[in-house]
């Protein structure tokens, strides 16, 4: 997939806005847990990945729930 | 992993049953509130191995799920099942290149059905699981050129870049419209929790009943395109709001965004009822129902 979403770690997602321009996805962090990120589709590239605050990304595995 | 759609259906993977994680479904006991029934296993999509995670398409009738069972080509594969008359069909393996002998799961699709995203640990990625974009081309197209022309063209200008074009027109029409909106106080502009009934005016039947978000006043449902619908909005302390609206047909995917301004009830307030149908009132209970909605 084009853009800056995929890393050398586990990247997974099954949360997509209806028009396909916003994605919530999870990335394996250095502690072995998953953090939730948000990315935006600009043209053909997924950019602007934002790690959610520590209020959501706790020190444990967090996946997106819709 | 849990997936909820419009607060009406909940699909969940739970360990147990036929083996490994299975897929369970639950619905609200009463549509207007959020109390859910005990989940029951969906046997049609639960194998003897791990099943899930699940993705329910916005049309509410198509489920995509990962499973190690059924006719998986190795590890987790992604399967599709459609609900017809309340029963989920036998799973269909999405096939290569969506599925590989590696683990392929976490499927998500755009509402128009043109694109999807999956997570896979197949060879060739950046490491671990990566997210891949899937483009659905629709039904197979007939070649526009004769075979000889193809051969000449391939020799004169070999294809260098196999990457798909950014925009792909899918022939199959889904006719799905996402109807989203918000209920607010017309003076303070603050969100208001309200109960909404959506009526299909062609049949006169209420097809959706739900409550808007108590904190944000927002709601979101999917409707079939090409219909005329009535919306009735009720909230404590506010005038009843009703109107009709059309969902145009023809487009693969539409999104209708609506702000519903509710008026505070005050003596002397006036209201316009925009989708009132006159019917004979034969029973006192019917008359009482009408009077209850009327503010004198």
mmCIF file of N, CA, C and O in Angstrom, chain A residues 18, chain B residues 5-6 8 31 57-61 111-112 173-181 196-201 203 205-210 219-232 243-258 260:
data_model
loop_
_atom_site.group_PDB
_atom_site.id
_atom_site.type_symbol
_atom_site.label_atom_id
_atom_site.label_comp_id
_atom_site.label_asym_id
_atom_site.label_seq_id
_atom_site.Cartn_x
_atom_site.Cartn_y
_atom_site.Cartn_z
ATOM 1 N N UNK A 18 -16.494 5.326 5.583
ATOM 2 C CA UNK A 18 -17.327 4.855 4.474
ATOM 3 C C UNK A 18 -16.787 5.281 3.116
ATOM 4 O O UNK A 18 -16.860 4.526 2.152
ATOM 5 N N UNK B 5 -22.808 -2.290 14.092
ATOM 6 C CA UNK B 5 -23.329 -1.479 13.001
ATOM 7 C C UNK B 5 -24.641 -0.848 13.418
ATOM 8 O O UNK B 5 -25.606 -1.543 13.685
ATOM 9 N N UNK B 6 -24.633 0.452 13.477
ATOM 10 C CA UNK B 6 -25.858 1.197 13.794
ATOM 11 C C UNK B 6 -26.502 0.735 15.098
ATOM 12 O O UNK B 6 -27.697 0.872 15.290
ATOM 13 N N UNK B 8 -27.383 -1.993 15.866
ATOM 14 C CA UNK B 8 -28.438 -2.965 15.615
ATOM 15 C C UNK B 8 -27.904 -4.404 15.616
ATOM 16 O O UNK B 8 -28.608 -5.315 15.963
ATOM 17 N N UNK B 31 -35.323 -2.317 20.106
ATOM 18 C CA UNK B 31 -34.507 -1.516 19.188
ATOM 19 C C UNK B 31 -34.171 -0.136 19.736
ATOM 20 O O UNK B 31 -33.131 0.423 19.426
ATOM 21 N N UNK B 57 -20.109 -5.267 6.123
ATOM 22 C CA UNK B 57 -20.234 -4.166 5.162
ATOM 23 C C UNK B 57 -21.376 -3.239 5.584
ATOM 24 O O UNK B 57 -22.345 -3.699 6.211
ATOM 25 N N UNK B 58 -21.289 -1.931 5.229
ATOM 26 C CA UNK B 58 -22.364 -1.002 5.597
ATOM 27 C C UNK B 58 -23.749 -1.410 5.090
ATOM 28 O O UNK B 58 -24.749 -0.919 5.617
ATOM 29 N N UNK B 59 -23.809 -2.289 4.079
ATOM 30 C CA UNK B 59 -25.140 -2.712 3.629
ATOM 31 C C UNK B 59 -25.815 -3.638 4.648
ATOM 32 O O UNK B 59 -27.000 -3.951 4.524
ATOM 33 N N UNK B 60 -25.066 -4.080 5.650
ATOM 34 C CA UNK B 60 -25.621 -4.906 6.717
ATOM 35 C C UNK B 60 -25.929 -6.332 6.307
ATOM 36 O O UNK B 60 -26.426 -7.112 7.117
ATOM 37 N N UNK B 61 -25.631 -6.675 5.056
ATOM 38 C CA UNK B 61 -25.989 -8.009 4.557
ATOM 39 C C UNK B 61 -24.774 -8.815 4.118
ATOM 40 O O UNK B 61 -24.919 -9.973 3.731
ATOM 41 N N UNK B 111 -17.520 1.884 1.244
ATOM 42 C CA UNK B 111 -18.959 1.644 1.094
ATOM 43 C C UNK B 111 -19.353 1.379 -0.354
ATOM 44 O O UNK B 111 -20.324 0.673 -0.617
ATOM 45 N N UNK B 112 -18.591 1.942 -1.320
ATOM 46 C CA UNK B 112 -18.952 1.722 -2.727
ATOM 47 C C UNK B 112 -18.439 0.395 -3.260
ATOM 48 O O UNK B 112 -18.695 0.043 -4.412
ATOM 49 N N UNK B 173 -23.494 -2.081 -9.609
ATOM 50 C CA UNK B 173 -23.995 -0.985 -8.793
ATOM 51 C C UNK B 173 -24.489 -1.511 -7.457
ATOM 52 O O UNK B 173 -25.211 -2.503 -7.388
ATOM 53 N N UNK B 174 -24.061 -0.871 -6.400
ATOM 54 C CA UNK B 174 -24.454 -1.314 -5.067
ATOM 55 C C UNK B 174 -25.680 -0.547 -4.589
ATOM 56 O O UNK B 174 -26.502 -1.047 -3.838
ATOM 57 N N UNK B 175 -25.846 0.691 -5.069
ATOM 58 C CA UNK B 175 -26.999 1.506 -4.699
ATOM 59 C C UNK B 175 -27.156 1.637 -3.204
ATOM 60 O O UNK B 175 -28.224 1.397 -2.648
ATOM 61 N N UNK B 176 -26.081 2.002 -2.586
ATOM 62 C CA UNK B 176 -26.104 2.168 -1.140
ATOM 63 C C UNK B 176 -25.917 3.638 -0.806
ATOM 64 O O UNK B 176 -25.066 4.298 -1.376
ATOM 65 N N UNK B 177 -26.720 4.155 0.100
ATOM 66 C CA UNK B 177 -26.581 5.522 0.546
ATOM 67 C C UNK B 177 -26.397 5.546 2.055
ATOM 68 O O UNK B 177 -27.180 4.938 2.788
ATOM 69 N N UNK B 178 -25.355 6.212 2.471
ATOM 70 C CA UNK B 178 -25.137 6.397 3.895
ATOM 71 C C UNK B 178 -25.815 7.700 4.294
ATOM 72 O O UNK B 178 -25.518 8.759 3.743
ATOM 73 N N UNK B 179 -26.756 7.597 5.218
ATOM 74 C CA UNK B 179 -27.512 8.759 5.677
ATOM 75 C C UNK B 179 -27.013 9.103 7.068
ATOM 76 O O UNK B 179 -27.241 8.363 8.023
ATOM 77 N N UNK B 180 -26.283 10.199 7.173
ATOM 78 C CA UNK B 180 -25.743 10.592 8.468
ATOM 79 C C UNK B 180 -26.277 11.961 8.849
ATOM 80 O O UNK B 180 -26.652 12.760 7.978
ATOM 81 N N UNK B 181 -26.341 12.239 10.119
ATOM 82 C CA UNK B 181 -26.863 13.525 10.537
ATOM 83 C C UNK B 181 -26.655 13.772 12.014
ATOM 84 O O UNK B 181 -25.985 13.008 12.711
ATOM 85 N N UNK B 196 -35.528 8.403 16.485
ATOM 86 C CA UNK B 196 -35.817 8.614 15.072
ATOM 87 C C UNK B 196 -36.458 7.360 14.476
ATOM 88 O O UNK B 196 -36.000 6.243 14.722
ATOM 89 N N UNK B 197 -37.530 7.585 13.720
ATOM 90 C CA UNK B 197 -38.143 6.526 12.919
ATOM 91 C C UNK B 197 -37.934 6.864 11.447
ATOM 92 O O UNK B 197 -38.225 7.982 11.019
ATOM 93 N N UNK B 198 -37.442 5.912 10.664
ATOM 94 C CA UNK B 198 -37.322 6.087 9.219
ATOM 95 C C UNK B 198 -38.384 5.205 8.556
ATOM 96 O O UNK B 198 -38.440 3.992 8.801
ATOM 97 N N UNK B 199 -39.226 5.828 7.735
ATOM 98 C CA UNK B 199 -40.314 5.107 7.075
ATOM 99 C C UNK B 199 -40.069 5.061 5.568
ATOM 100 O O UNK B 199 -39.694 6.075 4.970
ATOM 101 N N UNK B 200 -40.252 3.893 4.996
ATOM 102 C CA UNK B 200 -40.228 3.765 3.533
ATOM 103 C C UNK B 200 -41.621 4.175 3.039
ATOM 104 O O UNK B 200 -42.602 3.455 3.263
ATOM 105 N N UNK B 201 -41.712 5.323 2.389
ATOM 106 C CA UNK B 201 -43.019 5.846 1.996
ATOM 107 C C UNK B 201 -43.697 5.009 0.914
ATOM 108 O O UNK B 201 -44.902 5.128 0.709
ATOM 109 N N UNK B 203 -43.945 1.741 1.011
ATOM 110 C CA UNK B 203 -44.674 0.659 1.684
ATOM 111 C C UNK B 203 -45.388 1.138 2.937
ATOM 112 O O UNK B 203 -46.258 0.436 3.451
ATOM 113 N N UNK B 205 -44.014 1.340 5.758
ATOM 114 C CA UNK B 205 -43.477 0.612 6.906
ATOM 115 C C UNK B 205 -42.274 1.345 7.503
ATOM 116 O O UNK B 205 -41.456 1.908 6.780
ATOM 117 N N UNK B 206 -42.194 1.305 8.836
ATOM 118 C CA UNK B 206 -41.032 1.840 9.526
ATOM 119 C C UNK B 206 -39.891 0.847 9.351
ATOM 120 O O UNK B 206 -40.009 -0.318 9.733
ATOM 121 N N UNK B 207 -38.804 1.295 8.743
ATOM 122 C CA UNK B 207 -37.705 0.362 8.436
ATOM 123 C C UNK B 207 -36.544 0.494 9.411
ATOM 124 O O UNK B 207 -35.735 -0.408 9.523
ATOM 125 N N UNK B 208 -36.438 1.632 10.074
ATOM 126 C CA UNK B 208 -35.369 1.785 11.061
ATOM 127 C C UNK B 208 -35.895 2.601 12.233
ATOM 128 O O UNK B 208 -36.605 3.595 12.040
ATOM 129 N N UNK B 209 -35.551 2.199 13.429
ATOM 130 C CA UNK B 209 -35.867 2.952 14.637
ATOM 131 C C UNK B 209 -34.622 2.956 15.508
ATOM 132 O O UNK B 209 -34.075 1.902 15.805
ATOM 133 N N UNK B 210 -34.185 4.133 15.870
ATOM 134 C CA UNK B 210 -32.955 4.195 16.655
ATOM 135 C C UNK B 210 -32.907 5.504 17.438
ATOM 136 O O UNK B 210 -33.731 6.409 17.243
ATOM 137 N N UNK B 219 -26.068 10.484 14.241
ATOM 138 C CA UNK B 219 -26.579 9.180 13.859
ATOM 139 C C UNK B 219 -26.071 8.829 12.470
ATOM 140 O O UNK B 219 -25.646 9.726 11.718
ATOM 141 N N UNK B 220 -26.135 7.559 12.132
ATOM 142 C CA UNK B 220 -25.649 7.110 10.827
ATOM 143 C C UNK B 220 -26.316 5.785 10.486
ATOM 144 O O UNK B 220 -26.267 4.845 11.271
ATOM 145 N N UNK B 221 -26.973 5.718 9.335
ATOM 146 C CA UNK B 221 -27.586 4.480 8.871
ATOM 147 C C UNK B 221 -27.330 4.348 7.372
ATOM 148 O O UNK B 221 -26.922 5.305 6.719
ATOM 149 N N UNK B 222 -27.569 3.173 6.835
ATOM 150 C CA UNK B 222 -27.466 2.987 5.390
ATOM 151 C C UNK B 222 -28.849 2.684 4.835
ATOM 152 O O UNK B 222 -29.626 1.945 5.441
ATOM 153 N N UNK B 223 -29.169 3.293 3.690
ATOM 154 C CA UNK B 223 -30.480 3.131 3.054
ATOM 155 C C UNK B 223 -30.285 2.762 1.588
ATOM 156 O O UNK B 223 -29.281 3.137 0.977
ATOM 157 N N UNK B 224 -31.262 2.060 1.045
ATOM 158 C CA UNK B 224 -31.226 1.760 -0.380
ATOM 159 C C UNK B 224 -31.512 3.018 -1.180
ATOM 160 O O UNK B 224 -32.411 3.798 -0.826
ATOM 161 N N UNK B 225 -30.759 3.207 -2.261
ATOM 162 C CA UNK B 225 -30.961 4.380 -3.103
ATOM 163 C C UNK B 225 -32.232 4.235 -3.929
ATOM 164 O O UNK B 225 -32.771 3.136 -4.082
ATOM 165 N N UNK B 226 -32.720 5.359 -4.435
ATOM 166 C CA UNK B 226 -33.882 5.341 -5.305
ATOM 167 C C UNK B 226 -35.194 5.260 -4.574
ATOM 168 O O UNK B 226 -36.196 4.806 -5.138
ATOM 169 N N UNK B 227 -35.235 5.708 -3.337
ATOM 170 C CA UNK B 227 -36.477 5.637 -2.563
ATOM 171 C C UNK B 227 -36.866 6.973 -1.981
ATOM 172 O O UNK B 227 -36.080 7.923 -1.967
ATOM 173 N N UNK B 228 -38.112 7.037 -1.528
ATOM 174 C CA UNK B 228 -38.606 8.217 -0.826
ATOM 175 C C UNK B 228 -38.877 7.811 0.617
ATOM 176 O O UNK B 228 -39.591 6.832 0.869
ATOM 177 N N UNK B 229 -38.303 8.532 1.534
ATOM 178 C CA UNK B 229 -38.370 8.142 2.932
ATOM 179 C C UNK B 229 -38.954 9.277 3.773
ATOM 180 O O UNK B 229 -38.880 10.457 3.416
ATOM 181 N N UNK B 230 -39.529 8.905 4.892
ATOM 182 C CA UNK B 230 -39.989 9.867 5.871
ATOM 183 C C UNK B 230 -39.175 9.710 7.140
ATOM 184 O O UNK B 230 -38.814 8.601 7.524
ATOM 185 N N UNK B 231 -38.847 10.834 7.749
ATOM 186 C CA UNK B 231 -38.101 10.783 9.004
ATOM 187 C C UNK B 231 -38.931 11.473 10.081
ATOM 188 O O UNK B 231 -39.456 12.564 9.864
ATOM 189 N N UNK B 232 -39.096 10.819 11.204
ATOM 190 C CA UNK B 232 -39.838 11.365 12.339
ATOM 191 C C UNK B 232 -38.902 11.395 13.537
ATOM 192 O O UNK B 232 -38.308 10.378 13.888
ATOM 193 N N UNK B 243 -40.293 15.068 8.196
ATOM 194 C CA UNK B 243 -40.147 15.514 6.807
ATOM 195 C C UNK B 243 -39.889 14.312 5.906
ATOM 196 O O UNK B 243 -39.556 13.224 6.385
ATOM 197 N N UNK B 244 -40.067 14.530 4.633
ATOM 198 C CA UNK B 244 -39.765 13.507 3.634
ATOM 199 C C UNK B 244 -38.470 13.858 2.913
ATOM 200 O O UNK B 244 -38.105 15.033 2.809
ATOM 201 N N UNK B 245 -37.802 12.863 2.421
ATOM 202 C CA UNK B 245 -36.613 13.118 1.613
ATOM 203 C C UNK B 245 -36.442 11.997 0.594
ATOM 204 O O UNK B 245 -36.884 10.874 0.805
ATOM 205 N N UNK B 246 -35.793 12.340 -0.509
ATOM 206 C CA UNK B 246 -35.523 11.373 -1.573
ATOM 207 C C UNK B 246 -34.059 10.965 -1.520
ATOM 208 O O UNK B 246 -33.181 11.790 -1.264
ATOM 209 N N UNK B 247 -33.814 9.703 -1.787
ATOM 210 C CA UNK B 247 -32.440 9.221 -1.992
ATOM 211 C C UNK B 247 -32.312 8.927 -3.481
ATOM 212 O O UNK B 247 -32.930 8.004 -3.988
ATOM 213 N N UNK B 248 -31.543 9.735 -4.208
ATOM 214 C CA UNK B 248 -31.456 9.535 -5.659
ATOM 215 C C UNK B 248 -30.829 8.201 -6.016
ATOM 216 O O UNK B 248 -29.951 7.703 -5.306
ATOM 217 N N UNK B 249 -31.279 7.632 -7.102
ATOM 218 C CA UNK B 249 -30.702 6.366 -7.568
ATOM 219 C C UNK B 249 -29.675 6.654 -8.647
ATOM 220 O O UNK B 249 -29.542 7.776 -9.113
ATOM 221 N N UNK B 250 -28.987 5.615 -9.042
ATOM 222 C CA UNK B 250 -28.048 5.761 -10.146
ATOM 223 C C UNK B 250 -26.615 5.755 -9.714
ATOM 224 O O UNK B 250 -25.774 5.193 -10.382
ATOM 225 N N UNK B 251 -26.304 6.332 -8.558
ATOM 226 C CA UNK B 251 -24.925 6.360 -8.114
ATOM 227 C C UNK B 251 -24.589 5.073 -7.371
ATOM 228 O O UNK B 251 -25.456 4.457 -6.752
ATOM 229 N N UNK B 252 -23.317 4.675 -7.464
ATOM 230 C CA UNK B 252 -22.889 3.491 -6.729
ATOM 231 C C UNK B 252 -22.964 3.732 -5.229
ATOM 232 O O UNK B 252 -23.261 2.844 -4.453
ATOM 233 N N UNK B 253 -22.670 4.964 -4.845
ATOM 234 C CA UNK B 253 -22.541 5.250 -3.431
ATOM 235 C C UNK B 253 -22.830 6.723 -3.205
ATOM 236 O O UNK B 253 -22.348 7.583 -3.913
ATOM 237 N N UNK B 254 -23.665 7.015 -2.254
ATOM 238 C CA UNK B 254 -23.997 8.390 -1.902
ATOM 239 C C UNK B 254 -23.821 8.574 -0.409
ATOM 240 O O UNK B 254 -23.909 7.622 0.362
ATOM 241 N N UNK B 255 -23.628 9.795 -0.035
ATOM 242 C CA UNK B 255 -23.679 10.120 1.383
ATOM 243 C C UNK B 255 -24.544 11.359 1.551
ATOM 244 O O UNK B 255 -24.302 12.381 0.918
ATOM 245 N N UNK B 256 -25.572 11.253 2.363
ATOM 246 C CA UNK B 256 -26.467 12.364 2.649
ATOM 247 C C UNK B 256 -26.188 12.825 4.070
ATOM 248 O O UNK B 256 -26.193 12.017 5.001
ATOM 249 N N UNK B 257 -25.923 14.105 4.208
ATOM 250 C CA UNK B 257 -25.616 14.669 5.518
ATOM 251 C C UNK B 257 -26.720 15.643 5.897
ATOM 252 O O UNK B 257 -27.044 16.536 5.119
ATOM 253 N N UNK B 258 -27.307 15.489 7.067
ATOM 254 C CA UNK B 258 -28.457 16.308 7.430
ATOM 255 C C UNK B 258 -28.348 16.787 8.873
ATOM 256 O O UNK B 258 -28.017 16.012 9.771
ATOM 257 N N UNK B 260 -30.672 18.237 11.807
ATOM 258 C CA UNK B 260 -32.080 18.380 12.198
ATOM 259 C C UNK B 260 -32.143 19.286 13.416
ATOM 260 O O UNK B 260 -31.626 18.951 14.485
#
